[in-house]
């Protein structure tokens, strides 16, 4: 069998991959270490996967790094994670630019401490003109927060006469999501053996192919990514149609 990478059909890549990076805490506990150690090791996986996605030509990569629910974790873990996120972004921003990667952040920024916001904004500015892969960090993010936020903003527009209720359609709604302007993910990967989406991209994942692996996030590497992409490429995406209808379109 040729290496996994060579088996991937470069003409049928998902344009957008979204990943729930899960299992850091259990990975660390399994080694008799503190949960934070798992988060530190998780950064190595992030670097490896960002590089891997860039190499094969994935255009958009969204990483779920911190959910709005994660704020309820023990204080020391929340603080440790925030510091890790900020320090990593600070350290890696030059590398991002070197690789022409444009950073985006989605989530409830009001919840972030001031120092984290500042670092983030600097990194966003520094990578704003990059034109290669889009790296979207979901930070203090949840799908329900995002939908609620969109509803409030749309209601405000209607109230102030900027929008007619009759004109609200799917496009309008998408414009008010934090992912406005980004295509929906075609492939969603969750590591660590949990089979749920934990409030991630509830609207955008409507037709994503879901891929679950037992591999804990700190162990997840390019080869695991290739496996997920190959699995994706062997699926038939029907979007409500019949298999025959989809095949006719492909044959044309
Ligand atoms: C994922 O790993 C990282 C975050 C949620 C921030 P976890 O910290 O959830 O690790 P487990 O699931 O407890 O093993
Ligand atoms: C989802 O993981 C959030 C992130 C990976 C950032 P969690 O570990 O928080 O999800 P649950 O609690 O197992 O559903
Ligand atoms: Mg978890």
mmCIF file of C-alpha atoms and ligand atoms in Angstrom:
data_model
loop_
_atom_site.group_PDB
_atom_site.id
_atom_site.type_symbol
_atom_site.label_atom_id
_atom_site.label_comp_id
_atom_site.label_asym_id
_atom_site.label_seq_id
_atom_site.Cartn_x
_atom_site.Cartn_y
_atom_site.Cartn_z
ATOM 1 C CA UNK A 1 0.000 0.000 0.000
ATOM 2 C CA UNK A 2 1.348 3.482 -0.842
ATOM 3 C CA UNK A 3 1.783 5.875 2.085
ATOM 4 C CA UNK A 4 -1.496 7.400 3.296
ATOM 5 C CA UNK A 5 -0.552 10.810 1.954
ATOM 6 C CA UNK A 6 -0.197 9.428 -1.585
ATOM 7 C CA UNK A 7 -3.600 7.768 -1.370
ATOM 8 C CA UNK A 8 -5.336 11.107 -0.814
ATOM 9 C CA UNK A 9 -7.150 12.469 -3.880
ATOM 10 C CA UNK A 10 -5.942 16.054 -4.121
ATOM 11 C CA UNK A 11 -8.961 16.951 -6.254
ATOM 12 C CA UNK A 12 -11.431 15.899 -3.595
ATOM 13 C CA UNK A 13 -10.092 17.560 -0.488
ATOM 14 C CA UNK A 14 -12.415 19.067 2.079
ATOM 15 C CA UNK A 15 -12.049 22.798 1.738
ATOM 16 C CA UNK A 16 -12.708 23.274 5.429
ATOM 17 C CA UNK A 17 -11.820 20.889 8.253
ATOM 18 C CA UNK A 18 -13.015 21.534 11.806
ATOM 19 C CA UNK A 19 -11.508 19.714 14.778
ATOM 20 C CA UNK A 20 -12.647 19.221 18.362
ATOM 21 C CA UNK A 21 -9.275 18.786 20.019
ATOM 22 C CA UNK A 22 -10.303 16.560 22.900
ATOM 23 C CA UNK A 23 -8.577 14.247 25.365
ATOM 24 C CA UNK A 24 -5.702 16.341 26.703
ATOM 25 C CA UNK A 25 -6.679 15.838 30.341
ATOM 26 C CA UNK A 26 -7.117 12.063 30.100
ATOM 27 C CA UNK A 27 -3.905 11.750 28.112
ATOM 28 C CA UNK A 28 -2.014 13.507 30.916
ATOM 29 C CA UNK A 29 -3.691 11.505 33.694
ATOM 30 C CA UNK A 30 -2.786 8.288 31.886
ATOM 31 C CA UNK A 31 0.851 9.325 32.195
ATOM 32 C CA UNK A 32 0.419 10.236 35.837
ATOM 33 C CA UNK A 33 0.717 13.927 34.996
ATOM 34 C CA UNK A 34 -1.333 17.023 35.689
ATOM 35 C CA UNK A 35 -4.081 17.894 33.184
ATOM 36 C CA UNK A 36 -2.227 21.050 32.152
ATOM 37 C CA UNK A 37 0.648 18.898 30.901
ATOM 38 C CA UNK A 38 -1.816 17.425 28.413
ATOM 39 C CA UNK A 39 -2.720 20.884 27.170
ATOM 40 C CA UNK A 40 0.970 21.727 26.691
ATOM 41 C CA UNK A 41 1.488 18.569 24.662
ATOM 42 C CA UNK A 42 -1.653 19.414 22.707
ATOM 43 C CA UNK A 43 0.129 22.444 21.304
ATOM 44 C CA UNK A 44 2.571 20.106 19.515
ATOM 45 C CA UNK A 45 -0.397 18.453 17.821
ATOM 46 C CA UNK A 46 -1.787 21.839 16.809
ATOM 47 C CA UNK A 47 1.508 22.771 15.153
ATOM 48 C CA UNK A 48 1.757 19.422 13.402
ATOM 49 C CA UNK A 49 -1.812 19.530 12.093
ATOM 50 C CA UNK A 50 -1.655 23.155 10.963
ATOM 51 C CA UNK A 51 1.494 22.249 9.037
ATOM 52 C CA UNK A 52 -0.110 19.079 7.645
ATOM 53 C CA UNK A 53 -3.213 20.919 6.472
ATOM 54 C CA UNK A 54 -1.077 23.590 4.827
ATOM 55 C CA UNK A 55 1.028 21.000 3.034
ATOM 56 C CA UNK A 56 -1.885 19.206 1.412
ATOM 57 C CA UNK A 57 -3.770 22.377 0.570
ATOM 58 C CA UNK A 58 -6.640 22.590 3.038
ATOM 59 C CA UNK A 59 -7.983 26.136 2.750
ATOM 60 C CA UNK A 60 -9.737 26.491 6.105
ATOM 61 C CA UNK A 61 -8.948 24.833 9.426
ATOM 62 C CA UNK A 62 -11.062 25.510 12.507
ATOM 63 C CA UNK A 63 -9.790 24.342 15.886
ATOM 64 C CA UNK A 64 -12.039 24.179 18.932
ATOM 65 C CA UNK A 65 -9.667 25.283 21.666
ATOM 66 C CA UNK A 66 -11.980 26.461 24.435
ATOM 67 C CA UNK A 67 -15.758 26.331 24.798
ATOM 68 C CA UNK A 68 -17.958 28.754 26.720
ATOM 69 C CA UNK A 69 -18.657 25.798 29.048
ATOM 70 C CA UNK A 70 -14.929 25.333 29.687
ATOM 71 C CA UNK A 71 -15.003 28.555 31.755
ATOM 72 C CA UNK A 72 -16.631 26.413 34.469
ATOM 73 C CA UNK A 73 -13.540 24.243 34.901
ATOM 74 C CA UNK A 74 -11.364 24.649 38.013
ATOM 75 C CA UNK A 75 -9.815 28.083 38.113
ATOM 76 C CA UNK A 76 -6.235 26.854 37.866
ATOM 77 C CA UNK A 77 -6.986 24.965 34.649
ATOM 78 C CA UNK A 78 -8.797 27.928 33.098
ATOM 79 C CA UNK A 79 -5.946 30.282 33.961
ATOM 80 C CA UNK A 80 -3.337 27.754 32.801
ATOM 81 C CA UNK A 81 -5.126 27.250 29.510
ATOM 82 C CA UNK A 82 -5.538 30.975 28.863
ATOM 83 C CA UNK A 83 -1.858 31.585 29.516
ATOM 84 C CA UNK A 84 -0.914 28.699 27.270
ATOM 85 C CA UNK A 85 -3.129 29.989 24.477
ATOM 86 C CA UNK A 86 -1.797 33.510 24.691
ATOM 87 C CA UNK A 87 1.844 32.415 24.954
ATOM 88 C CA UNK A 88 1.469 30.024 22.048
ATOM 89 C CA UNK A 89 -0.088 32.636 19.837
ATOM 90 C CA UNK A 90 2.649 35.095 20.754
ATOM 91 C CA UNK A 91 5.368 32.538 20.010
ATOM 92 C CA UNK A 92 3.853 31.250 16.795
ATOM 93 C CA UNK A 93 2.611 34.416 15.122
ATOM 94 C CA UNK A 94 5.809 34.860 13.099
ATOM 95 C CA UNK A 95 5.656 31.256 11.979
ATOM 96 C CA UNK A 96 2.069 31.823 10.867
ATOM 97 C CA UNK A 97 3.095 34.785 8.773
ATOM 98 C CA UNK A 98 6.080 32.914 7.368
ATOM 99 C CA UNK A 99 3.611 30.304 6.133
ATOM 100 C CA UNK A 100 1.168 32.930 4.899
ATOM 101 C CA UNK A 101 -1.534 31.729 7.326
ATOM 102 C CA UNK A 102 -4.325 34.109 8.240
ATOM 103 C CA UNK A 103 -5.601 33.832 11.794
ATOM 104 C CA UNK A 104 -9.268 34.286 12.745
ATOM 105 C CA UNK A 105 -10.911 33.968 16.122
ATOM 106 C CA UNK A 106 -14.528 33.041 16.769
ATOM 107 C CA UNK A 107 -16.207 33.145 20.171
ATOM 108 C CA UNK A 108 -17.399 35.361 22.956
ATOM 109 C CA UNK A 109 -14.463 37.733 23.277
ATOM 110 C CA UNK A 110 -16.162 39.597 26.138
ATOM 111 C CA UNK A 111 -15.313 36.661 28.379
ATOM 112 C CA UNK A 112 -11.572 36.821 27.705
ATOM 113 C CA UNK A 113 -9.201 38.570 30.117
ATOM 114 C CA UNK A 114 -7.795 41.863 28.859
ATOM 115 C CA UNK A 115 -4.222 40.588 28.322
ATOM 116 C CA UNK A 116 -5.477 37.706 26.210
ATOM 117 C CA UNK A 117 -7.588 40.020 24.080
ATOM 118 C CA UNK A 118 -4.645 42.307 23.449
ATOM 119 C CA UNK A 119 -2.364 39.485 22.345
ATOM 120 C CA UNK A 120 -5.074 38.082 20.136
ATOM 121 C CA UNK A 121 -5.816 41.381 18.473
ATOM 122 C CA UNK A 122 -2.131 41.896 17.742
ATOM 123 C CA UNK A 123 -1.849 38.460 16.183
ATOM 124 C CA UNK A 124 -4.981 39.060 14.123
ATOM 125 C CA UNK A 125 -3.545 42.317 12.847
ATOM 126 C CA UNK A 126 -0.152 40.797 12.106
ATOM 127 C CA UNK A 127 -1.642 38.029 9.982
ATOM 128 C CA UNK A 128 -4.475 40.073 8.445
ATOM 129 C CA UNK A 129 -2.800 40.421 5.058
ATOM 130 C CA UNK A 130 -1.757 36.790 4.731
ATOM 131 C CA UNK A 131 -3.452 35.111 1.821
ATOM 132 C CA UNK A 132 -2.826 31.400 2.379
ATOM 133 C CA UNK A 133 -4.644 28.999 4.676
ATOM 134 C CA UNK A 134 -7.241 30.382 7.081
ATOM 135 C CA UNK A 135 -6.739 29.202 10.663
ATOM 136 C CA UNK A 136 -9.830 29.786 12.765
ATOM 137 C CA UNK A 137 -9.449 29.424 16.521
ATOM 138 C CA UNK A 138 -12.724 28.807 18.358
ATOM 139 C CA UNK A 139 -12.035 30.393 21.707
ATOM 140 C CA UNK A 140 -14.686 30.890 24.338
ATOM 141 C CA UNK A 141 -16.959 29.638 21.607
ATOM 142 C CA UNK A 142 -20.213 27.744 21.607
ATOM 143 C CA UNK A 143 -22.804 27.205 18.918
ATOM 144 C CA UNK A 144 -25.666 28.268 21.163
ATOM 145 C CA UNK A 145 -23.879 31.448 22.186
ATOM 146 C CA UNK A 146 -23.301 32.203 18.509
ATOM 147 C CA UNK A 147 -26.931 31.606 17.508
ATOM 148 C CA UNK A 148 -28.257 33.671 20.401
ATOM 149 C CA UNK A 149 -25.880 36.466 19.492
ATOM 150 C CA UNK A 150 -27.035 36.345 15.868
ATOM 151 C CA UNK A 151 -30.708 36.455 16.864
ATOM 152 C CA UNK A 152 -30.115 39.487 19.087
ATOM 153 C CA UNK A 153 -28.217 41.341 16.381
ATOM 154 C CA UNK A 154 -30.802 40.566 13.733
ATOM 155 C CA UNK A 155 -33.582 41.710 16.083
ATOM 156 C CA UNK A 156 -31.683 44.938 16.646
ATOM 157 C CA UNK A 157 -31.377 45.546 12.911
ATOM 158 C CA UNK A 158 -35.100 44.995 12.475
ATOM 159 C CA UNK A 159 -35.916 47.261 15.388
ATOM 160 C CA UNK A 160 -33.797 50.074 13.986
ATOM 161 C CA UNK A 161 -35.344 49.688 10.532
ATOM 162 C CA UNK A 162 -32.196 48.398 8.796
ATOM 163 C CA UNK A 163 -33.681 45.024 7.977
ATOM 164 C CA UNK A 164 -37.153 43.780 6.994
ATOM 165 C CA UNK A 165 -38.368 40.578 8.578
ATOM 166 C CA UNK A 166 -39.505 39.372 5.127
ATOM 167 C CA UNK A 167 -35.967 39.738 3.788
ATOM 168 C CA UNK A 168 -34.360 37.491 6.390
ATOM 169 C CA UNK A 169 -33.122 34.317 4.703
ATOM 170 C CA UNK A 170 -30.373 31.744 5.221
ATOM 171 C CA UNK A 171 -27.786 34.180 3.852
ATOM 172 C CA UNK A 172 -28.820 36.840 6.353
ATOM 173 C CA UNK A 173 -28.500 34.407 9.220
ATOM 174 C CA UNK A 174 -25.054 33.301 8.033
ATOM 175 C CA UNK A 175 -23.911 36.904 7.884
ATOM 176 C CA UNK A 176 -24.677 37.270 11.572
ATOM 177 C CA UNK A 177 -22.765 34.177 12.645
ATOM 178 C CA UNK A 178 -19.170 34.514 13.777
ATOM 179 C CA UNK A 179 -18.169 32.394 10.775
ATOM 180 C CA UNK A 180 -19.588 34.910 8.315
ATOM 181 C CA UNK A 181 -17.600 34.728 5.074
ATOM 182 C CA UNK A 182 -16.192 31.269 5.831
ATOM 183 C CA UNK A 183 -17.494 28.165 4.042
ATOM 184 C CA UNK A 184 -19.112 25.429 6.165
ATOM 185 C CA UNK A 185 -16.791 22.598 7.222
ATOM 186 C CA UNK A 186 -17.134 19.461 5.112
ATOM 187 C CA UNK A 187 -15.250 17.316 7.621
ATOM 188 C CA UNK A 188 -15.443 17.476 11.413
ATOM 189 C CA UNK A 189 -12.963 15.432 13.415
ATOM 190 C CA UNK A 190 -13.237 14.737 17.131
ATOM 191 C CA UNK A 191 -10.430 13.019 18.975
ATOM 192 C CA UNK A 192 -10.429 10.990 22.215
ATOM 193 C CA UNK A 193 -13.362 8.664 21.636
ATOM 194 C CA UNK A 194 -16.274 10.939 22.532
ATOM 195 C CA UNK A 195 -19.205 10.843 20.124
ATOM 196 C CA UNK A 196 -20.726 14.285 20.514
ATOM 197 C CA UNK A 197 -20.279 17.788 19.191
ATOM 198 C CA UNK A 198 -20.262 19.630 22.539
ATOM 199 C CA UNK A 199 -21.812 22.867 21.289
ATOM 200 C CA UNK A 200 -19.410 23.241 18.348
ATOM 201 C CA UNK A 201 -20.562 24.944 15.108
ATOM 202 C CA UNK A 202 -24.178 23.779 15.534
ATOM 203 C CA UNK A 203 -25.404 25.594 12.425
ATOM 204 C CA UNK A 204 -22.364 25.122 10.210
ATOM 205 C CA UNK A 205 -22.006 21.366 10.704
ATOM 206 C CA UNK A 206 -25.449 20.693 9.194
ATOM 207 C CA UNK A 207 -23.970 18.579 6.376
ATOM 208 C CA UNK A 208 -20.453 17.946 7.604
ATOM 209 C CA UNK A 209 -19.087 14.425 7.566
ATOM 210 C CA UNK A 210 -18.297 13.470 11.156
ATOM 211 C CA UNK A 211 -15.167 11.500 11.952
ATOM 212 C CA UNK A 212 -14.437 10.170 15.418
ATOM 213 C CA UNK A 213 -11.178 8.622 16.548
ATOM 214 C CA UNK A 214 -10.052 7.194 19.890
ATOM 215 C CA UNK A 215 -6.666 8.897 19.540
ATOM 216 C CA UNK A 216 -6.227 11.526 22.251
ATOM 217 C CA UNK A 217 -5.435 14.986 20.942
ATOM 218 C CA UNK A 218 -1.790 15.080 22.199
ATOM 219 C CA UNK A 219 -1.128 11.921 20.136
ATOM 220 C CA UNK A 220 -2.889 13.168 16.989
ATOM 221 C CA UNK A 221 -0.467 13.695 14.089
ATOM 222 C CA UNK A 222 -0.517 14.199 10.309
ATOM 223 C CA UNK A 223 -0.932 10.462 9.670
ATOM 224 C CA UNK A 224 -4.145 10.504 11.729
ATOM 225 C CA UNK A 225 -5.302 13.508 9.738
ATOM 226 C CA UNK A 226 -4.631 11.699 6.471
ATOM 227 C CA UNK A 227 -6.670 8.733 7.728
ATOM 228 C CA UNK A 228 -9.593 11.042 8.454
ATOM 229 C CA UNK A 229 -9.364 12.658 5.019
ATOM 230 C CA UNK A 230 -9.218 9.261 3.295
ATOM 231 C CA UNK A 231 -12.276 8.169 5.249
ATOM 232 C CA UNK A 232 -14.023 11.348 4.131
ATOM 233 C CA UNK A 233 -13.103 10.682 0.515
ATOM 234 C CA UNK A 234 -14.680 7.237 0.654
ATOM 235 C CA UNK A 235 -18.059 8.558 1.703
ATOM 236 C CA UNK A 236 -20.968 9.492 -0.500
ATOM 237 C CA UNK A 237 -22.328 12.928 0.353
ATOM 238 C CA UNK A 238 -25.961 12.986 -0.708
ATOM 239 C CA UNK A 239 -27.362 16.207 0.767
ATOM 240 C CA UNK A 240 -30.840 14.698 0.916
ATOM 241 C CA UNK A 241 -30.776 13.334 -2.624
ATOM 242 C CA UNK A 242 -30.686 9.665 -3.637
ATOM 243 C CA UNK A 243 -27.484 7.831 -4.343
ATOM 244 C CA UNK A 244 -28.451 7.551 -8.054
ATOM 245 C CA UNK A 245 -28.956 11.294 -8.345
ATOM 246 C CA UNK A 246 -25.567 11.980 -6.818
ATOM 247 C CA UNK A 247 -23.833 9.479 -9.122
ATOM 248 C CA UNK A 248 -25.400 10.966 -12.277
ATOM 249 C CA UNK A 249 -24.004 14.347 -11.326
ATOM 250 C CA UNK A 250 -20.556 12.879 -10.683
ATOM 251 C CA UNK A 251 -20.498 11.053 -14.044
ATOM 252 C CA UNK A 252 -21.256 14.150 -16.043
HETATM 253 C C1 LIG B 1 -9.518 19.206 25.312
HETATM 254 O O1 LIG B 1 -9.063 18.299 26.261
HETATM 255 C C2 LIG B 1 -9.050 20.622 25.548
HETATM 256 C C3 LIG B 1 -10.084 21.511 26.098
HETATM 257 C C4 LIG B 1 -11.338 21.218 26.278
HETATM 258 C C5 LIG B 1 -9.660 22.840 26.456
HETATM 259 P P1 LIG B 1 -9.798 18.118 27.627
HETATM 260 O O2 LIG B 1 -9.215 19.074 28.611
HETATM 261 O O3 LIG B 1 -11.266 18.188 27.467
HETATM 262 O O4 LIG B 1 -9.363 16.641 28.012
HETATM 263 P P2 LIG B 1 -10.306 15.488 28.586
HETATM 264 O O5 LIG B 1 -11.464 15.375 27.664
HETATM 265 O O6 LIG B 1 -10.688 15.894 29.963
HETATM 266 O O7 LIG B 1 -9.439 14.277 28.541
HETATM 267 C C1 LIG B 2 -15.082 20.294 23.827
HETATM 268 O O1 LIG B 2 -14.426 19.439 24.707
HETATM 269 C C2 LIG B 2 -14.423 21.627 23.808
HETATM 270 C C3 LIG B 2 -13.062 21.659 23.296
HETATM 271 C C4 LIG B 2 -12.379 20.661 22.812
HETATM 272 C C5 LIG B 2 -12.462 22.943 23.309
HETATM 273 P P1 LIG B 2 -14.958 19.190 26.189
HETATM 274 O O2 LIG B 2 -14.032 18.220 26.813
HETATM 275 O O3 LIG B 2 -15.159 20.473 26.872
HETATM 276 O O4 LIG B 2 -16.392 18.533 25.921
HETATM 277 P P2 LIG B 2 -17.285 17.605 26.837
HETATM 278 O O5 LIG B 2 -17.404 18.281 28.155
HETATM 279 O O6 LIG B 2 -16.575 16.295 26.961
HETATM 280 O O7 LIG B 2 -18.564 17.474 26.098
HETATM 281 MG MG1 LIG B 3 -12.680 16.825 27.018
#
